[in-house]
mmCIF file of C-alpha atoms in Angstrom:
data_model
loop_
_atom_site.group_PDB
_atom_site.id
_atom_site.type_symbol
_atom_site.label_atom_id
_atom_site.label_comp_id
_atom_site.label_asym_id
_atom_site.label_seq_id
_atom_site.Cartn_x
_atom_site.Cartn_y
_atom_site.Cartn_z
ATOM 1 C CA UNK A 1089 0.000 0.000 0.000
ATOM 2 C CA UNK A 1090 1.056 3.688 -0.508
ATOM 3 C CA UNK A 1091 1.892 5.191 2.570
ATOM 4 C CA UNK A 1092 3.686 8.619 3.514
ATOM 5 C CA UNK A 1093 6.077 8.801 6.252
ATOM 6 C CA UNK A 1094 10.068 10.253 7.088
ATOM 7 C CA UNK A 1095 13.049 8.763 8.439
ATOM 8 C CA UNK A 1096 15.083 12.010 8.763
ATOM 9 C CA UNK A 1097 13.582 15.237 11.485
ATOM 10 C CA UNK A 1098 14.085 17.937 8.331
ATOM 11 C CA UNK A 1099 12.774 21.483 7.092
ATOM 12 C CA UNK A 1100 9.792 21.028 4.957
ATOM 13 C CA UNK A 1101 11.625 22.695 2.032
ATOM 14 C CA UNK A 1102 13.518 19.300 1.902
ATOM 15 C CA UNK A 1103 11.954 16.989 -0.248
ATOM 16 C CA UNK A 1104 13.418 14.457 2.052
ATOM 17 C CA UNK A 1105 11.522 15.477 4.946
ATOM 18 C CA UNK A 1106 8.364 13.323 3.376
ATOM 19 C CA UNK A 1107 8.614 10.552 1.250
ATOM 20 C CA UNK A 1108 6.631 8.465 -0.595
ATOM 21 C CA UNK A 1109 6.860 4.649 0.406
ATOM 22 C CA UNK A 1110 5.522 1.653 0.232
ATOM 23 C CA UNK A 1111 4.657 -0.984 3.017
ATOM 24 C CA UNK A 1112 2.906 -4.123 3.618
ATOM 25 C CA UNK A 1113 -1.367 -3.667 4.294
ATOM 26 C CA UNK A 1114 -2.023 -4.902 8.326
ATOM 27 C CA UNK A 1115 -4.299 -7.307 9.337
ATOM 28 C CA UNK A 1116 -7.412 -6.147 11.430
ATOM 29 C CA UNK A 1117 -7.492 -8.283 14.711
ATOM 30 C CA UNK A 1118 -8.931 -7.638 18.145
ATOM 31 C CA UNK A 1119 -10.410 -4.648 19.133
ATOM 32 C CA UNK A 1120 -9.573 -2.903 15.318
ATOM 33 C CA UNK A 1121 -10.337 -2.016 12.099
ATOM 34 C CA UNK A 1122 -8.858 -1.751 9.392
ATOM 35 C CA UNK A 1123 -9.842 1.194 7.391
ATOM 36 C CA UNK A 1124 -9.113 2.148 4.003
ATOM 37 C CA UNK A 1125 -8.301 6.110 4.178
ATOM 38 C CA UNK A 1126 -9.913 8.426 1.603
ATOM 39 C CA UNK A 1127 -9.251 11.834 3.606
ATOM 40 C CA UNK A 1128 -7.074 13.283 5.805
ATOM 41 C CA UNK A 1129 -6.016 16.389 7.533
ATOM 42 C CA UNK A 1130 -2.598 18.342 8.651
ATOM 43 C CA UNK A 1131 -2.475 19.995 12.736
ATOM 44 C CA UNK A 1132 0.538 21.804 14.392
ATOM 45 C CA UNK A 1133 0.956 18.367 16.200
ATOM 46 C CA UNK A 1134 2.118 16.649 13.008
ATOM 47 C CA UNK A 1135 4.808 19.599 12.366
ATOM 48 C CA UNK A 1136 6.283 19.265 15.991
ATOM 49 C CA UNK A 1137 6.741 15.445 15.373
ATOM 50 C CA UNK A 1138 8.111 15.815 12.255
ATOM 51 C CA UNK A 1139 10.364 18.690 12.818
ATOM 52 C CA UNK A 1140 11.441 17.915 16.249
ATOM 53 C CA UNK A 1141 13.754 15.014 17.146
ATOM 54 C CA UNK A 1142 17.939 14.405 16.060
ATOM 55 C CA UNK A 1143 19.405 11.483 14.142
ATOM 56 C CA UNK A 1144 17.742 9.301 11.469
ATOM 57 C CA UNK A 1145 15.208 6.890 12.199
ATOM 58 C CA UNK A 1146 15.495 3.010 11.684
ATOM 59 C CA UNK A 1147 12.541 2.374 10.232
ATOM 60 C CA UNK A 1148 10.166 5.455 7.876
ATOM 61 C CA UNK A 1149 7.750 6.942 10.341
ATOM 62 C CA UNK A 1150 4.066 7.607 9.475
ATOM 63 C CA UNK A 1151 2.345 10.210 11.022
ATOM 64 C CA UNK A 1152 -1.095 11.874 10.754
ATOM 65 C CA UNK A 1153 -3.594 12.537 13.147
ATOM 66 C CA UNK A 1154 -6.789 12.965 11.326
ATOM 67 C CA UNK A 1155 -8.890 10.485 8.822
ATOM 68 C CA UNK A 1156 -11.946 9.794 7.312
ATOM 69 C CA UNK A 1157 -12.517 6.436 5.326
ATOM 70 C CA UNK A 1158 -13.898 2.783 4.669
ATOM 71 C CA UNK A 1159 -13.827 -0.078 7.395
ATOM 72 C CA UNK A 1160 -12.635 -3.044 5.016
ATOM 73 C CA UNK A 1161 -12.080 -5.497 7.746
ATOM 74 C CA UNK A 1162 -12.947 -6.151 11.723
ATOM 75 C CA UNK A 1163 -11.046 -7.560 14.420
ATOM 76 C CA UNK A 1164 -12.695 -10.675 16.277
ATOM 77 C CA UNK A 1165 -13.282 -8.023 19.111
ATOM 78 C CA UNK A 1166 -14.972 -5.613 17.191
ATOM 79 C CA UNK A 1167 -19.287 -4.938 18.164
ATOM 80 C CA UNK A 1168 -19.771 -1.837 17.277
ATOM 81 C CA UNK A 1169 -19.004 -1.283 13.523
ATOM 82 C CA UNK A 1170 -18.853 -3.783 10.036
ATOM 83 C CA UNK A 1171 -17.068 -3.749 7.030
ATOM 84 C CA UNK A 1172 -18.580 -0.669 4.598
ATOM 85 C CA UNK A 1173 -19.221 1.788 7.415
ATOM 86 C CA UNK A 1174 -18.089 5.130 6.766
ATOM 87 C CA UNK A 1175 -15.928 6.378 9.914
ATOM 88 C CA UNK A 1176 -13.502 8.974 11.107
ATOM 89 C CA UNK A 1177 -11.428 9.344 13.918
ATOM 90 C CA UNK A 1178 -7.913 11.406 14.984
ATOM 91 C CA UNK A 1179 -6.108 7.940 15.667
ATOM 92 C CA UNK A 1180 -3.402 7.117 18.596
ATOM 93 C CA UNK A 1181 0.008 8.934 18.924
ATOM 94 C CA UNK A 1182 2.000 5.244 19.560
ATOM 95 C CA UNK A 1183 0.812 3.647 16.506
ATOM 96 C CA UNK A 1184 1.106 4.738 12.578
ATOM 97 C CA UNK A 1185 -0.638 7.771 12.107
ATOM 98 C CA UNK A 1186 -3.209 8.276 9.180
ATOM 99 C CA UNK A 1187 -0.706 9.463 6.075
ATOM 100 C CA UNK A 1188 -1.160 5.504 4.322
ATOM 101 C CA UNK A 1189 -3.990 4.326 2.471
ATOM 102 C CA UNK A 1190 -4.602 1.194 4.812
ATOM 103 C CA UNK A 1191 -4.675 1.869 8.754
ATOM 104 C CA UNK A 1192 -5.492 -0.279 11.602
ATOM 105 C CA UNK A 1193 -7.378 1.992 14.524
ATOM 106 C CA UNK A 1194 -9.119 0.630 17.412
ATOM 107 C CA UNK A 1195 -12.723 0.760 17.511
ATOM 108 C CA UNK A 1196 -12.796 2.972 20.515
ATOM 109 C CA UNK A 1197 -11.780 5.745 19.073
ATOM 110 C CA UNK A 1198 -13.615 5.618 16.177
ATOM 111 C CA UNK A 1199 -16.722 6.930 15.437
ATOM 112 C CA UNK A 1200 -19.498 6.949 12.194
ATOM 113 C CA UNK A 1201 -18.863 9.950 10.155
ATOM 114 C CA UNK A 1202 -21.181 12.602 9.202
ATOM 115 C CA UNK A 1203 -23.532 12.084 6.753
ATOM 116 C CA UNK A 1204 -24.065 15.285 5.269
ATOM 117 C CA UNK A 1205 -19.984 16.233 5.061
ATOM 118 C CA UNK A 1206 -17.894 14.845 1.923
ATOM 119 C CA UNK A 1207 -14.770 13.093 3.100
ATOM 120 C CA UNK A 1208 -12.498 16.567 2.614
ATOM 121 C CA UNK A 1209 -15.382 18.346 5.053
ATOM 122 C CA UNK A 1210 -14.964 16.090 7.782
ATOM 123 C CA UNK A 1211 -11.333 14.793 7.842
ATOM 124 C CA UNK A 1212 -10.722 18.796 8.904
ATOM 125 C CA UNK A 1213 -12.611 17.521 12.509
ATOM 126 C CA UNK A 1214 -11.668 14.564 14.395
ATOM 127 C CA UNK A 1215 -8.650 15.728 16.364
ATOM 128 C CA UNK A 1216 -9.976 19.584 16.928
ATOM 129 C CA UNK A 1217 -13.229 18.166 17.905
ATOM 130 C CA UNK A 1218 -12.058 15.541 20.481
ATOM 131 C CA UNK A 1219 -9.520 18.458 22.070
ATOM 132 C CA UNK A 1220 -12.506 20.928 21.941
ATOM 133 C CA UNK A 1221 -15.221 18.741 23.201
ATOM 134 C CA UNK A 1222 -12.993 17.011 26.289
ATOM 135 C CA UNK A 1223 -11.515 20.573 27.019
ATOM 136 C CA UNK A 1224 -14.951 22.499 27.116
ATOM 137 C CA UNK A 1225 -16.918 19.434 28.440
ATOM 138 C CA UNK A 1226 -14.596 17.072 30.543
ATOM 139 C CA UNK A 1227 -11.651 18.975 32.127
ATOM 140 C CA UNK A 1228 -12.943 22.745 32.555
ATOM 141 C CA UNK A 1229 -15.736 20.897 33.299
ATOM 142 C CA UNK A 1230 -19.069 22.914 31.586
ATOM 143 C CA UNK A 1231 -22.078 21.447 32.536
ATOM 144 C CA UNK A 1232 -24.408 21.348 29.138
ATOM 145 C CA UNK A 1233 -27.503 20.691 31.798
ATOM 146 C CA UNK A 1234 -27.220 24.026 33.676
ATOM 147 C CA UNK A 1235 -28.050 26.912 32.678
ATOM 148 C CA UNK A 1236 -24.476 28.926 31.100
ATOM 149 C CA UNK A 1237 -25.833 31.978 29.822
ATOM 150 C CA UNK A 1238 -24.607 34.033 32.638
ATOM 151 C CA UNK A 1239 -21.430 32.459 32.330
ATOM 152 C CA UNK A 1240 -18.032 34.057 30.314
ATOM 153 C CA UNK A 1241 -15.308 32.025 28.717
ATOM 154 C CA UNK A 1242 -12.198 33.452 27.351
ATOM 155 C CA UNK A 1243 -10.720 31.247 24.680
ATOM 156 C CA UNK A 1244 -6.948 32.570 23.834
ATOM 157 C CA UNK A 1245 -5.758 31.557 20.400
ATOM 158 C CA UNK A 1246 -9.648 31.999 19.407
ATOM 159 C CA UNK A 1247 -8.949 31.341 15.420
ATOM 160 C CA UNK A 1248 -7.412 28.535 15.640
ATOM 161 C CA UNK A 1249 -8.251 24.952 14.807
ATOM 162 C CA UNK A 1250 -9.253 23.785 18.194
ATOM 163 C CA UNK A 1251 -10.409 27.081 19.003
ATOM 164 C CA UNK A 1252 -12.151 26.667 15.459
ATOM 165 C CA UNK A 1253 -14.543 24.094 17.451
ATOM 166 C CA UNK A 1254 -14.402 25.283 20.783
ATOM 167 C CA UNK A 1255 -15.910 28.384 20.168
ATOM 168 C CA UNK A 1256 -18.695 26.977 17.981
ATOM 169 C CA UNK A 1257 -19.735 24.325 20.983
ATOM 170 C CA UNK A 1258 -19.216 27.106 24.061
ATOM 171 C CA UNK A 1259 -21.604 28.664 22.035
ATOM 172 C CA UNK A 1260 -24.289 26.314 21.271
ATOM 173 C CA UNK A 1261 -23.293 25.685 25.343
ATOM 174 C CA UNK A 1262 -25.098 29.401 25.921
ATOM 175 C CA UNK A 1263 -21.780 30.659 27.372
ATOM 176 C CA UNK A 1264 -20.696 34.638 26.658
ATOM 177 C CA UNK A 1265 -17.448 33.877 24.326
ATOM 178 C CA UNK A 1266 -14.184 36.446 24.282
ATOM 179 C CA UNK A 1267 -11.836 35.125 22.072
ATOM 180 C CA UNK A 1268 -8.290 36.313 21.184
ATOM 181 C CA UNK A 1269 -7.258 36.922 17.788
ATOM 182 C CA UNK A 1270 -4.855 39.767 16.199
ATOM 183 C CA UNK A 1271 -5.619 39.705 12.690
ATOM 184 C CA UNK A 1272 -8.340 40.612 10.443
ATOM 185 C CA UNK A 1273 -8.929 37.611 9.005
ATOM 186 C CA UNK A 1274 -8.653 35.699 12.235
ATOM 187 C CA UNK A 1275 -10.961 38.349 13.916
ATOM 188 C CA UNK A 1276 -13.381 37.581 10.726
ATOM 189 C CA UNK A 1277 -13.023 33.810 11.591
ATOM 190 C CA UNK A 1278 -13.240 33.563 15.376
ATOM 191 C CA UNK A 1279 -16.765 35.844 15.255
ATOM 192 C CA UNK A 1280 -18.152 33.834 12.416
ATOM 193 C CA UNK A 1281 -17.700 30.939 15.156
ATOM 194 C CA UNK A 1282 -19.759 32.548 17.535
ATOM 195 C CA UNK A 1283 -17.430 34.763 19.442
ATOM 196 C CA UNK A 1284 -19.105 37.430 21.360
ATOM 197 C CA UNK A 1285 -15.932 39.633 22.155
ATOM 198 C CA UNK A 1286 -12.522 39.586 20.341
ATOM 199 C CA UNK A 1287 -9.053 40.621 22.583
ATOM 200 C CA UNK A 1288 -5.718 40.951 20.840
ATOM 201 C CA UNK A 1289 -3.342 38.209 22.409
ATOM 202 C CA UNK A 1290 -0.767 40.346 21.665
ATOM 203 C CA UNK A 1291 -1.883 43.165 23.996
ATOM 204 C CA UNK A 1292 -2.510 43.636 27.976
ATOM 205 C CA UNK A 1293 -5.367 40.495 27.931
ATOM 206 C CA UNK A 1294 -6.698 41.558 31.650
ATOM 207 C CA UNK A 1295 -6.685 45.414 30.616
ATOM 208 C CA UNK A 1296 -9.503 44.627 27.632
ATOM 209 C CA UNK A 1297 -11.038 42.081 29.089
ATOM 210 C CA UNK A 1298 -11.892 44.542 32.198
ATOM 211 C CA UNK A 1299 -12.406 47.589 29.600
ATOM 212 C CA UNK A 1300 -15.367 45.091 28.339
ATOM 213 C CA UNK A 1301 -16.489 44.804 31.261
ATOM 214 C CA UNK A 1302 -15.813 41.296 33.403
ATOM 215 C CA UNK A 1303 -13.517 41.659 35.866
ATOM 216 C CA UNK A 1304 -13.193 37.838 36.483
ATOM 217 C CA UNK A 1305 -14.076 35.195 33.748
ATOM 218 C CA UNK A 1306 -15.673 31.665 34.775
ATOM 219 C CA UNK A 1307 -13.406 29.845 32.263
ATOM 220 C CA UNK A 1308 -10.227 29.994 30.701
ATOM 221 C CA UNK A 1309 -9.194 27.888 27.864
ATOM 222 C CA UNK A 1310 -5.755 28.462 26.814
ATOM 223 C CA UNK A 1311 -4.805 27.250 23.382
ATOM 224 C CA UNK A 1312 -1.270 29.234 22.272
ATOM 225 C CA UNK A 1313 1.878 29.997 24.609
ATOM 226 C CA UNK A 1314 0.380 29.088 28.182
ATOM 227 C CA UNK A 1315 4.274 30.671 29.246
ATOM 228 C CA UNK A 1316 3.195 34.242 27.962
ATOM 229 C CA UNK A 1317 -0.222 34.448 29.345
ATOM 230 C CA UNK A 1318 0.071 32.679 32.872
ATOM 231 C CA UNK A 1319 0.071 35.834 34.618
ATOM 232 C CA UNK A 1320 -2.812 36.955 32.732
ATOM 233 C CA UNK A 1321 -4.652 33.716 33.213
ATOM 234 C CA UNK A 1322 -4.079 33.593 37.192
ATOM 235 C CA UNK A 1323 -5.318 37.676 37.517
ATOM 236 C CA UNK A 1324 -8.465 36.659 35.473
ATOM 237 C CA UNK A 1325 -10.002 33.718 36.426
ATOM 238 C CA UNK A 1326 -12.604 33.757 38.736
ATOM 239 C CA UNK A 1327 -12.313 32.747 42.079
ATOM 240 C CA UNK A 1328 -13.353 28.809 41.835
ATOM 241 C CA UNK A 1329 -13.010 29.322 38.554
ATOM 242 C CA UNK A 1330 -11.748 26.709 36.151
ATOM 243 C CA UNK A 1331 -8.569 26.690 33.248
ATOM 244 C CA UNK A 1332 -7.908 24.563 31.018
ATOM 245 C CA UNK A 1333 -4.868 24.098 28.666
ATOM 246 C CA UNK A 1334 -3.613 22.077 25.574
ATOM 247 C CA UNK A 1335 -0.214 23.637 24.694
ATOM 248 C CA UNK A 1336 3.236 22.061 26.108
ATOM 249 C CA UNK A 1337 4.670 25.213 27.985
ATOM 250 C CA UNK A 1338 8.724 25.621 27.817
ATOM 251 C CA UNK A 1339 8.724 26.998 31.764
ATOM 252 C CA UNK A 1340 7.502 25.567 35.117
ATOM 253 C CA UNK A 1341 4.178 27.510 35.542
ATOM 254 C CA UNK A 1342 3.572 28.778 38.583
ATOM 255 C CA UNK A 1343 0.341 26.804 39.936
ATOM 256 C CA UNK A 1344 0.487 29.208 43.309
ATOM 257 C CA UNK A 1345 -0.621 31.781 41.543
ATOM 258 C CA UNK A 1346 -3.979 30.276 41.754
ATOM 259 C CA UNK A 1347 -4.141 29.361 45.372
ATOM 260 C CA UNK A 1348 -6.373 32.300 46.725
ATOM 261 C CA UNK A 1349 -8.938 31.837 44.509
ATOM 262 C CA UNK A 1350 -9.279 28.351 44.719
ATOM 263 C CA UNK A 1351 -9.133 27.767 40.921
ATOM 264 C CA UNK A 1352 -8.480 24.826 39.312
ATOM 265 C CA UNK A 1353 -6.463 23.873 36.284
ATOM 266 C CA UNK A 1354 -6.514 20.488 33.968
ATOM 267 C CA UNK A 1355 -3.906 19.325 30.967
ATOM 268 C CA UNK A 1356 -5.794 18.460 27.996
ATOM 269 C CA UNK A 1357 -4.261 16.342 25.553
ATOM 270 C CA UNK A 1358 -6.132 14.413 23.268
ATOM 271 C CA UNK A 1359 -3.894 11.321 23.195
ATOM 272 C CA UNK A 1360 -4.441 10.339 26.762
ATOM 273 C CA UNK A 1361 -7.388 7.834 26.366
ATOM 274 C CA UNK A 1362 -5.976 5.160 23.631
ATOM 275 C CA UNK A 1363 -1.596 6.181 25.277
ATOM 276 C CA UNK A 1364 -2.778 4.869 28.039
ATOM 277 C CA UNK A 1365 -6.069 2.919 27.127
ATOM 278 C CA UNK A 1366 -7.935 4.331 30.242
ATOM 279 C CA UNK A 1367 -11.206 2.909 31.337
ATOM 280 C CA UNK A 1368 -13.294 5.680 29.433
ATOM 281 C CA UNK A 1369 -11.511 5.126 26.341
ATOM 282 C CA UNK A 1370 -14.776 4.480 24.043
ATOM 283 C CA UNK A 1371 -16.123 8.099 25.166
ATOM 284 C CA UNK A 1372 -14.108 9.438 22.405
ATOM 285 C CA UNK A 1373 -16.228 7.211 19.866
ATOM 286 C CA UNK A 1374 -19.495 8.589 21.669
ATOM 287 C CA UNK A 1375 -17.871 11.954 21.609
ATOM 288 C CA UNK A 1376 -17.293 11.774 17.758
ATOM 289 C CA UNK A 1377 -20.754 10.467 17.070
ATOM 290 C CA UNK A 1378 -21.976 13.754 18.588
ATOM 291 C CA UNK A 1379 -20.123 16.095 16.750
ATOM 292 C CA UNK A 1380 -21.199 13.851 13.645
ATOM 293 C CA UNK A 1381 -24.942 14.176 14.426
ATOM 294 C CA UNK A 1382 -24.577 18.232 15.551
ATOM 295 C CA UNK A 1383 -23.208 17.948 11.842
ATOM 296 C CA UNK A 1384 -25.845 16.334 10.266
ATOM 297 C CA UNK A 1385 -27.911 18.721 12.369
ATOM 298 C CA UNK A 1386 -26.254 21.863 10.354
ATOM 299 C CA UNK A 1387 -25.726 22.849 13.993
ATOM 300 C CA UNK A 1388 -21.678 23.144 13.418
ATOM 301 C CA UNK A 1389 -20.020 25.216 10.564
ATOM 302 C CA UNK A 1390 -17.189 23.440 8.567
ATOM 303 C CA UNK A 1391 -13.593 24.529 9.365
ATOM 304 C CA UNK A 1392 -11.893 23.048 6.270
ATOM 305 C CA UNK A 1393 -10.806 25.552 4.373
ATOM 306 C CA UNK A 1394 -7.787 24.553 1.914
ATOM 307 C CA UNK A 1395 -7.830 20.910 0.315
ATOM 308 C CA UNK A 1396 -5.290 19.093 -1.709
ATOM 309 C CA UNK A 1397 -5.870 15.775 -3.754
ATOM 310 C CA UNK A 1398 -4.291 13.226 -4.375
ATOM 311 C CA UNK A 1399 -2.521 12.546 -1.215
ATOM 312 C CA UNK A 1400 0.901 11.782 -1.523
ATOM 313 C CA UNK A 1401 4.219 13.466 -0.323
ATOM 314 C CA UNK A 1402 4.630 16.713 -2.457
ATOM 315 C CA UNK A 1403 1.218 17.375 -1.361
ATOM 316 C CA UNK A 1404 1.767 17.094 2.025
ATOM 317 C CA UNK A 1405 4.699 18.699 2.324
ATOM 318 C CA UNK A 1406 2.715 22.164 1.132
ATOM 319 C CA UNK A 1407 0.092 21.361 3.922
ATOM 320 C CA UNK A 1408 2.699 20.801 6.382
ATOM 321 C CA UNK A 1409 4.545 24.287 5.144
ATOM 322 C CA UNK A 1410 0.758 25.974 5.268
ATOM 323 C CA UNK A 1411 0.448 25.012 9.214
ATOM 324 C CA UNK A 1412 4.266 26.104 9.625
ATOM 325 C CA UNK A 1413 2.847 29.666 8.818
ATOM 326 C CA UNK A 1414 1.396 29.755 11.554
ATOM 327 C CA UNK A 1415 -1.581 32.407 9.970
ATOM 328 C CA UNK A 1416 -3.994 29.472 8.910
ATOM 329 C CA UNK A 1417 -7.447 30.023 9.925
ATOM 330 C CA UNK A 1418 -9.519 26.765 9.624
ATOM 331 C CA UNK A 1419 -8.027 23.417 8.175
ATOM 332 C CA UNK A 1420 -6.113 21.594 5.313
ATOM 333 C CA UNK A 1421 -7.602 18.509 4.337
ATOM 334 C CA UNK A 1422 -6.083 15.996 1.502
ATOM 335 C CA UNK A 1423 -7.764 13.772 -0.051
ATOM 336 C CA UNK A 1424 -7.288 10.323 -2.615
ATOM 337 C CA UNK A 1425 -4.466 8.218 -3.450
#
């Protein structure tokens, strides 16, 4: 099978830094499936991995964190899905990732795709939409049952691809939404999500949050450079407040900061449930079959919004360079082989 992958941690301008191989197609068994990929997408995590490491790998390494395809065969584990069912899913950071045109992915964390979305739609959603959903839902924790209107989140890095979700679920949630953004088009993009307020991230965050009014917000979700907005983070939350982060931070934060108010702050990473196959591992299948039906629903708005086909390694070497901008607003999906 055709398969994508690099042996060597190299700039993206090297045409070595993704190659085009071939390997051997897996055999389904157990709790997997084997699913023939027809879409995929490129996120900052697949950059880091790529770009980050010394020396040259044994064996090619395959990345990608995002698919949407065909199950062709089941483990003898398998109950909840047969061969022909259209799924998609973000996949597991210690297994190959979703860059080859056969992949085995355990059922748990795997869910029926949306009906209503072509393959390039929703390949731009799996691993945005887990992060979003378990941030918002699971570790800040927002209850969906109460009432949230009178509550304010402040999502920092508000354009971006998690924040492309996150704002679109806080606000079908009912909360009051201030997101961060510093350009115009990512100003454009984070209030066509449903942002009520935009702050520049690049400017005093407690100064314009106060100047609109809130002194204290009831969440924090910090998606960009936890190191440069700590301080910020610790003067705004609310007391019992709760914060939330997905970024790896460079610096020891300083978790004292929060002791007065009682506030309380949770990792997110999207990767924990099938790294360490926890006992609430198949939530991220229930998680994805609600984000398909709020799909189906038209009650989401698509984030995919640059696509190339077929997928193979000059193509994905120009997604990888369009997330190393770091000025993407929405996704880049591939898609055929």
């Amino acid at each position: 099978m055709k398969a994508i992958g690099f042996k060597e941690h190299l700039p993206i301008e090297s045409e070595k830094s993704l190659v085009d191989i071939n390997k051997e197609i897996p055999v389904a068994k157990g709790h997997d499936l084997l699913v023939k990929v027809n879409a995929v997408s490129v996120n900052p995590v697949d950059v880091s991995v790529r770009r980050n490491g010394r020396g040259q790998l044994k064996y090619p390494k395959i990345i990608g964190w995002d698919a949407v395809g065909t199950v062709l065969q089941i483990g003898n584990q398998v109950t909840n899905f047969k061969t022909g069912d259209r799924v998609w899913y973000a996949g597991s950071f210690i297994r190959p990732g979703s860059d080859e045109e056969f992949q085995l992915v355990d059922e748990r964390i795997v869910g029926n795709a949306p009906v209503n979305l072509s393959d390039e739609q929703a390949a731009a959603i799996p691993l945005v939409g887990l992060t979003a959903y378990e941030s918002l839902f699971e570790q800040l924790p927002i209850d969906v049952k109460v009432d949230s209107h009178n509550k304010v989140i402040l999502i920092i890095n508000g354009a971006g691809g998690v924040a492309s979700i996150a704002v679109q679920l806080a606000h079908l949630a009912g909360l009051k939404i201030i997101a961060t953004a510093s350009r115009p088009e990512s100003i454009k993009w984070a209030k066509r999500n449903g942002a009520d307020y935009i702050v520049n991230h690049r400017q005093d965050l407690v100064k314009q949050v106060r100047a609109l009014g809130f002194k204290y917000v009831d969440y924090i979700l910090n998606l960009q450079n936890l190191d440069a907005h700590w301080d910020e983070i610790a003067q705004l939350i609310k007391p019992e407040g709760f914060v939330a982060a997905t970024t790896e931070n460079h610096h020891l934060i300083d978790l004292q900061k929060l002791t007065k108010k009682k506030a309380t702050f949770a990792w997110e990473w999207m990767y924990t449930k099938s790294y360490y196959h926890t006992s609430d591992m198949i939530s991220q299948s229930h998680i994805l079959n609600r984000l398909a039906k709020l799909y189906d629903d038209k009650k989401l708005k698509l984030i995919d919004t640059k696509h190339y086909s077929p997928i193979n390694a000059k193509n994905l070497r120009k997604a990888h360079a369009d997330v190393e901008t770091g000025h993407m607003t929405g996704k880049v999906t591939l898609s055929g082989w």
